[in-house]
CSV table of C-alpha atoms in Angstrom, one decimal:
chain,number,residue,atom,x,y,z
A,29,UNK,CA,14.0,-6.9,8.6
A,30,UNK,CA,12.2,-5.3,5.6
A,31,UNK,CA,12.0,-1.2,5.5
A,32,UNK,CA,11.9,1.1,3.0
A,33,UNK,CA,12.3,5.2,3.0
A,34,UNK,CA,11.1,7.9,1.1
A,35,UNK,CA,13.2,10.3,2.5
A,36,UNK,CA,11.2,13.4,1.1
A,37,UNK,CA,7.9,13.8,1.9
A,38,UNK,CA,7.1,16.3,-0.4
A,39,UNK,CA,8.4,17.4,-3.6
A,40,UNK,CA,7.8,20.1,-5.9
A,41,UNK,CA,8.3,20.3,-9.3
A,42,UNK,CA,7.4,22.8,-12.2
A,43,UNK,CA,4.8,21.8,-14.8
A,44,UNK,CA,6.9,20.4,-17.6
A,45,UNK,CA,10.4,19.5,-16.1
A,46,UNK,CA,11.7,16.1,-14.9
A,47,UNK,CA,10.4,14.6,-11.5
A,48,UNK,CA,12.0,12.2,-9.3
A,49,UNK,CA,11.2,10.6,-6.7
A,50,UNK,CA,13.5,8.9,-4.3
A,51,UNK,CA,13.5,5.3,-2.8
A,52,UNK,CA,16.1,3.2,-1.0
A,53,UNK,CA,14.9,-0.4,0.8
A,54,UNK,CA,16.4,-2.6,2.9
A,55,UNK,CA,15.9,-6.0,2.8
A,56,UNK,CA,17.5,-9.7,3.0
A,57,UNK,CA,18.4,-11.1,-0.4
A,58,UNK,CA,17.0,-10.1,-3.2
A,59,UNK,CA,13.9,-7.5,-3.8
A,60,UNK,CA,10.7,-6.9,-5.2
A,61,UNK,CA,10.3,-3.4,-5.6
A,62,UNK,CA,7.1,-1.3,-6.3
A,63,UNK,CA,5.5,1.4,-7.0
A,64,UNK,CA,1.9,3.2,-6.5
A,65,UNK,CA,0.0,6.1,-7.0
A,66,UNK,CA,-2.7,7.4,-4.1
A,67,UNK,CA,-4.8,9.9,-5.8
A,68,UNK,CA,-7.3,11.8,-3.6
A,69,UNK,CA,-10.0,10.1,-1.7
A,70,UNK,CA,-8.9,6.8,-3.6
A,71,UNK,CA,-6.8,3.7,-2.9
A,72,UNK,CA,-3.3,2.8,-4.5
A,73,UNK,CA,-2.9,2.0,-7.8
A,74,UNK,CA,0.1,0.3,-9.5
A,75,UNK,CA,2.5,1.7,-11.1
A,76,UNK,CA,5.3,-0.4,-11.9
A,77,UNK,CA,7.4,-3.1,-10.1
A,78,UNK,CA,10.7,-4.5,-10.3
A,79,UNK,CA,11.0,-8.3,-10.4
A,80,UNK,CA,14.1,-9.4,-12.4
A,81,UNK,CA,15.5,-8.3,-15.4
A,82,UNK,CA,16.2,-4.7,-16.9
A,83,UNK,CA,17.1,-2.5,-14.2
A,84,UNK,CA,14.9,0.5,-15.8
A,85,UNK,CA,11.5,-0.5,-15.2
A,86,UNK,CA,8.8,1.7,-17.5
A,87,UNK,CA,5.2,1.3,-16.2
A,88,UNK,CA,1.6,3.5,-16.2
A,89,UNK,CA,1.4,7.3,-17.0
A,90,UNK,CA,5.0,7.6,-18.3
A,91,UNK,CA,6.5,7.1,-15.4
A,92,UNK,CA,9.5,5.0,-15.0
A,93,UNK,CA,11.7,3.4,-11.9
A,94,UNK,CA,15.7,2.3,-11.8
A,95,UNK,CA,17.0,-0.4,-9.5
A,96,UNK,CA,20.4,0.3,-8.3
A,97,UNK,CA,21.5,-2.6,-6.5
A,98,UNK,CA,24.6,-1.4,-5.0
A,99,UNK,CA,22.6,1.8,-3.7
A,100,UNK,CA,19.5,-0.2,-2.7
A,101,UNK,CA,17.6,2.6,-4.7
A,102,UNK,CA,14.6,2.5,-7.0
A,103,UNK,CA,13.7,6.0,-7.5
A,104,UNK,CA,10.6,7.0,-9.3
A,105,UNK,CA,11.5,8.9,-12.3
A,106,UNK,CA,9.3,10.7,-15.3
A,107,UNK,CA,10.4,13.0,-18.3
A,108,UNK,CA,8.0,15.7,-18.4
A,109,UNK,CA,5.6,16.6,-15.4
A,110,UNK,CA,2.1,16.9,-15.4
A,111,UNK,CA,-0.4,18.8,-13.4
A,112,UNK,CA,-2.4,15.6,-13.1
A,113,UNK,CA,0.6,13.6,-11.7
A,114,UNK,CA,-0.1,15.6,-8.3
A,115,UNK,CA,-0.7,13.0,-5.9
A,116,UNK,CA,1.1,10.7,-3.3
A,117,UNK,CA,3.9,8.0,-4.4
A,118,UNK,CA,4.5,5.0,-2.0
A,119,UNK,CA,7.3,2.8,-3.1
A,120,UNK,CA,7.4,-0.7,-1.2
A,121,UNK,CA,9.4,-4.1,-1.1
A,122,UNK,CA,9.3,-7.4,-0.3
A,123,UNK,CA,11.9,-10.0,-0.1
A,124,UNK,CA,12.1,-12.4,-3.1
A,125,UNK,CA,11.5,-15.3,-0.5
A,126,UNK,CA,9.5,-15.5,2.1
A,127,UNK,CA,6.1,-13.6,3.2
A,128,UNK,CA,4.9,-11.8,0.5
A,129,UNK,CA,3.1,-8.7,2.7
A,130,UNK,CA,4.7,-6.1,0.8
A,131,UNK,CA,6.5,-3.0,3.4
A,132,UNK,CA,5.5,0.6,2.4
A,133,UNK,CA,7.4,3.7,2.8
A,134,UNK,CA,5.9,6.5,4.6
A,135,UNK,CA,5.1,8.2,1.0
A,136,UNK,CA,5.9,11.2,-0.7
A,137,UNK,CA,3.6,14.4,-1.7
A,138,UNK,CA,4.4,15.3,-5.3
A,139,UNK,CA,3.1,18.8,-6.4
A,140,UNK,CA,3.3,19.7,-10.0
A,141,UNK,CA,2.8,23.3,-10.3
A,142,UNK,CA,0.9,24.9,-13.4
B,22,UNK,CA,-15.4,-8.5,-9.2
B,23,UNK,CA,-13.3,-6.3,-11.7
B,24,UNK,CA,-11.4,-4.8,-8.6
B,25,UNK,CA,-11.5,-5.2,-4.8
B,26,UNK,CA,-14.5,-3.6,-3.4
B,27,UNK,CA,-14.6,-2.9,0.3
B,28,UNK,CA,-17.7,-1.4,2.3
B,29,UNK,CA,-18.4,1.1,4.3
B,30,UNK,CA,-16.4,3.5,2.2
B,31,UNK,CA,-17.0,5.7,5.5
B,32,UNK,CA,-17.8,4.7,9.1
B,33,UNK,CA,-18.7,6.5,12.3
B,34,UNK,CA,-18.6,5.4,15.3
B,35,UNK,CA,-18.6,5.8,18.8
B,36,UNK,CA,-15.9,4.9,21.1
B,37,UNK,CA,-16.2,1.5,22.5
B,38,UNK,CA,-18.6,0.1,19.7
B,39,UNK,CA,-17.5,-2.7,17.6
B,40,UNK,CA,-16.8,-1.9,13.9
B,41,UNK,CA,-16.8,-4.7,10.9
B,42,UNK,CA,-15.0,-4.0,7.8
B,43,UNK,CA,-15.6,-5.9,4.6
B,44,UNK,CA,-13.3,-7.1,1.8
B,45,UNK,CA,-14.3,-8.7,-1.2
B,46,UNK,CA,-11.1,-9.6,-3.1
B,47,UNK,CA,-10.6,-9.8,-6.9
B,48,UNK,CA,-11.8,-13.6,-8.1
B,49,UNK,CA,-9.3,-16.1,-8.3
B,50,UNK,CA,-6.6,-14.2,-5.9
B,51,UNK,CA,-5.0,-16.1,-3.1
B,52,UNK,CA,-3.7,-13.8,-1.3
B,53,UNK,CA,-5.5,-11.1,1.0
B,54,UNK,CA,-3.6,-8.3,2.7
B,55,UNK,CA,-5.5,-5.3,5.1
B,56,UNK,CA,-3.5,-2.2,5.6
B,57,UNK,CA,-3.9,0.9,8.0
B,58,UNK,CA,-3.3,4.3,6.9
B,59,UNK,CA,-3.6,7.1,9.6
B,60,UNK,CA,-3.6,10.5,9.0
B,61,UNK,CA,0.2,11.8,7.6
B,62,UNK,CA,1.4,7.9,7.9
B,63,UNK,CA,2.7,5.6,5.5
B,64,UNK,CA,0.7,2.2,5.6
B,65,UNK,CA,0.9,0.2,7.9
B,66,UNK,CA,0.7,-4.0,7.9
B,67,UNK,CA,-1.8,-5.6,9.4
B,68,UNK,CA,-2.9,-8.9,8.4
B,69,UNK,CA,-2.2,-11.1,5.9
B,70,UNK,CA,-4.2,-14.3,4.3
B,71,UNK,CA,-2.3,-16.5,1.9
B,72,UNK,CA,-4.5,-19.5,0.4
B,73,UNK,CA,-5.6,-21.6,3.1
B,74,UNK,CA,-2.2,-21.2,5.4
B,75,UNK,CA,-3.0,-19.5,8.9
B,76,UNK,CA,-2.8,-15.9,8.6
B,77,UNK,CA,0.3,-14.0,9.2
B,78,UNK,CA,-1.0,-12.0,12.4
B,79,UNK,CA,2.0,-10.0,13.2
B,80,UNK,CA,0.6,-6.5,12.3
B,81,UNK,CA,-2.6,-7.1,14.3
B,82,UNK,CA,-1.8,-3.2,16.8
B,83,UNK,CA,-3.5,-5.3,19.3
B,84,UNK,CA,-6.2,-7.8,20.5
B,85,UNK,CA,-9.1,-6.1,20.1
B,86,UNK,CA,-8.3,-6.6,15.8
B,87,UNK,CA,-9.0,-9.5,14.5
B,88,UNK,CA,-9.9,-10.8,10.8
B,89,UNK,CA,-11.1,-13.9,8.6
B,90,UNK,CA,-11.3,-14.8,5.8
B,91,UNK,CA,-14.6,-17.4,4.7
B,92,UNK,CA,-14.0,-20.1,1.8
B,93,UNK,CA,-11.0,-18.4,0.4
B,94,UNK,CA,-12.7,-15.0,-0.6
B,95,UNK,CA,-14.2,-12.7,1.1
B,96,UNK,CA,-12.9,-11.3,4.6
B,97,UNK,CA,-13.6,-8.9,7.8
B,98,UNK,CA,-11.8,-7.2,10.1
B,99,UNK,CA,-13.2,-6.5,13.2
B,100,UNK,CA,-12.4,-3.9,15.7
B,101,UNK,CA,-13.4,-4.3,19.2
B,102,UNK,CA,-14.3,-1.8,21.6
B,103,UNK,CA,-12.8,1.1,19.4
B,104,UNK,CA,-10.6,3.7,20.5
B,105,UNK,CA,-10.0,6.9,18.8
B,106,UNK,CA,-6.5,5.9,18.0
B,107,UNK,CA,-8.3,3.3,15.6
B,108,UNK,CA,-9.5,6.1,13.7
B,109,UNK,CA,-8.0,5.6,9.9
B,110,UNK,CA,-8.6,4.3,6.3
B,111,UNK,CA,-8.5,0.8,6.7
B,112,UNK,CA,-6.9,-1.0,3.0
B,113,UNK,CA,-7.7,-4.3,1.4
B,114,UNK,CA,-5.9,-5.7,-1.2
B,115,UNK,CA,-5.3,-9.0,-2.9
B,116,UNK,CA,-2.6,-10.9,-5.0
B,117,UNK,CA,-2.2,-13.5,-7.2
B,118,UNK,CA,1.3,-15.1,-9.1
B,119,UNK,CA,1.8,-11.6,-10.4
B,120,UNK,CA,3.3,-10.5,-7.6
B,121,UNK,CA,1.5,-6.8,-7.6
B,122,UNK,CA,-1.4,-5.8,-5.1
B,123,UNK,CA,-4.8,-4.7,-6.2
B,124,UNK,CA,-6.2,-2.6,-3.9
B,125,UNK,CA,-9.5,-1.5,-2.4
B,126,UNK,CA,-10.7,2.3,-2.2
B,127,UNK,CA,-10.7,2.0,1.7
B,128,UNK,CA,-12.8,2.7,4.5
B,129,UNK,CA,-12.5,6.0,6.1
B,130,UNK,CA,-13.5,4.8,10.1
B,131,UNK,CA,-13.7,7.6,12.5
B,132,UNK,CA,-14.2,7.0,15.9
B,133,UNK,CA,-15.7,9.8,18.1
């Protein structure tokens, strides 16, 4: 079975400072591992993915991902926070065979406060 | 299309009315995905089209969803005999090689 958790669902951080948000997945063999962005009154958009490769992942906005392996983590990551990064984060995986429906977290709130 | 448009953007409707929801999927994209998000949920799987396999089925809540998908593009979802518990935005997305989703903006259905 295929799950992932977000084990915050919200998460506040100052205008400015680092951000991270956490993920950790559970699936058989090896992962794909994404991320998107729900901004208000809008559908997802991507944000990065892990396929193969580098384990640090850099995609839109600044934002960047690691894949742990051993910790079955891909935590969101970003440097400097932004007002405008306020939104919701769903992270989601799929196994590297089989279906390709991708499984969603439950998401996570992030508030960056002016 | 650029993107993956889906319509209604909103619906109302009344309980025990049928609803159709409408996905046209980026050109040239294989796959097809629809997604449920409820109110403080995460998203939930519902259906999945992948070329011209059958569909995987297995996040259908129950019988009174169904969905197809005509000549490899465009699909709808249809709810039967809606129930309040239906009420949700209702995602499309589609896929190609890439591996990433596109998605749609959603429709907001609200069943009263």
């Amino acid at each position: 079975a295929q799950s992932v958790a977000q084990p915050e669902d919200q998460v506040n951080v100052a205008e400015g400072n680092p951000l991270t948000v956490k993920c950790t997945y559970s699936v058989s063999g090896n992962p794909y591992l994404f991320w998107y962005v729900q901004y208000p009154n809008r559908g997802l958009q991507f944000l990065l993915k892990y396929i193969t490769g580098d384990n640090l992942v850099k995609g839109s906005y600044g934002f960047e991902a690691e894949f742990n392996k051993s910790q079955t983590s891909f935590h969101l990551k970003k440097p400097s926070a932004l007002v405008s990064d306020s939104a919701l984060y769903f992270c989601a995986v799929r196994a590297q065979t089989g279906a390709n429906n991708l499984f969603f977290g439950t998401g996570t709130r992030l508030t960056v406060i002016p | 299309g650029a993107g993956v448009s889906q319509s209604p953007s909103n619906k109302v409707t009344e309980k025990g009315k049928d609803v159709e929801l409408r996905c046209d999927p980026i050109s040239g994209h294989t796959a097809l995905y629809w997604y449920r998000q409820s109110l403080g949920q995460g998203l939930e799987f519902l259906i999945y089209f992948q070329g011209n396999s059958a569909p995987d089925k297995s996040g259908l809540p129950s019988d009174r969803f169904s969905a197809e998908r005509t000549g490899g593009s465009v699909s709808t979802l249809t709810i039967q005999r809606t129930q309040q518990e239906d009420s949700a935005v209702y995602l499309c997305a589609s896929s190609s090689a890439n591996y990433g989703y596109t998605f749609g903006s959603g429709t907001r259905l609200t069943v009263v």
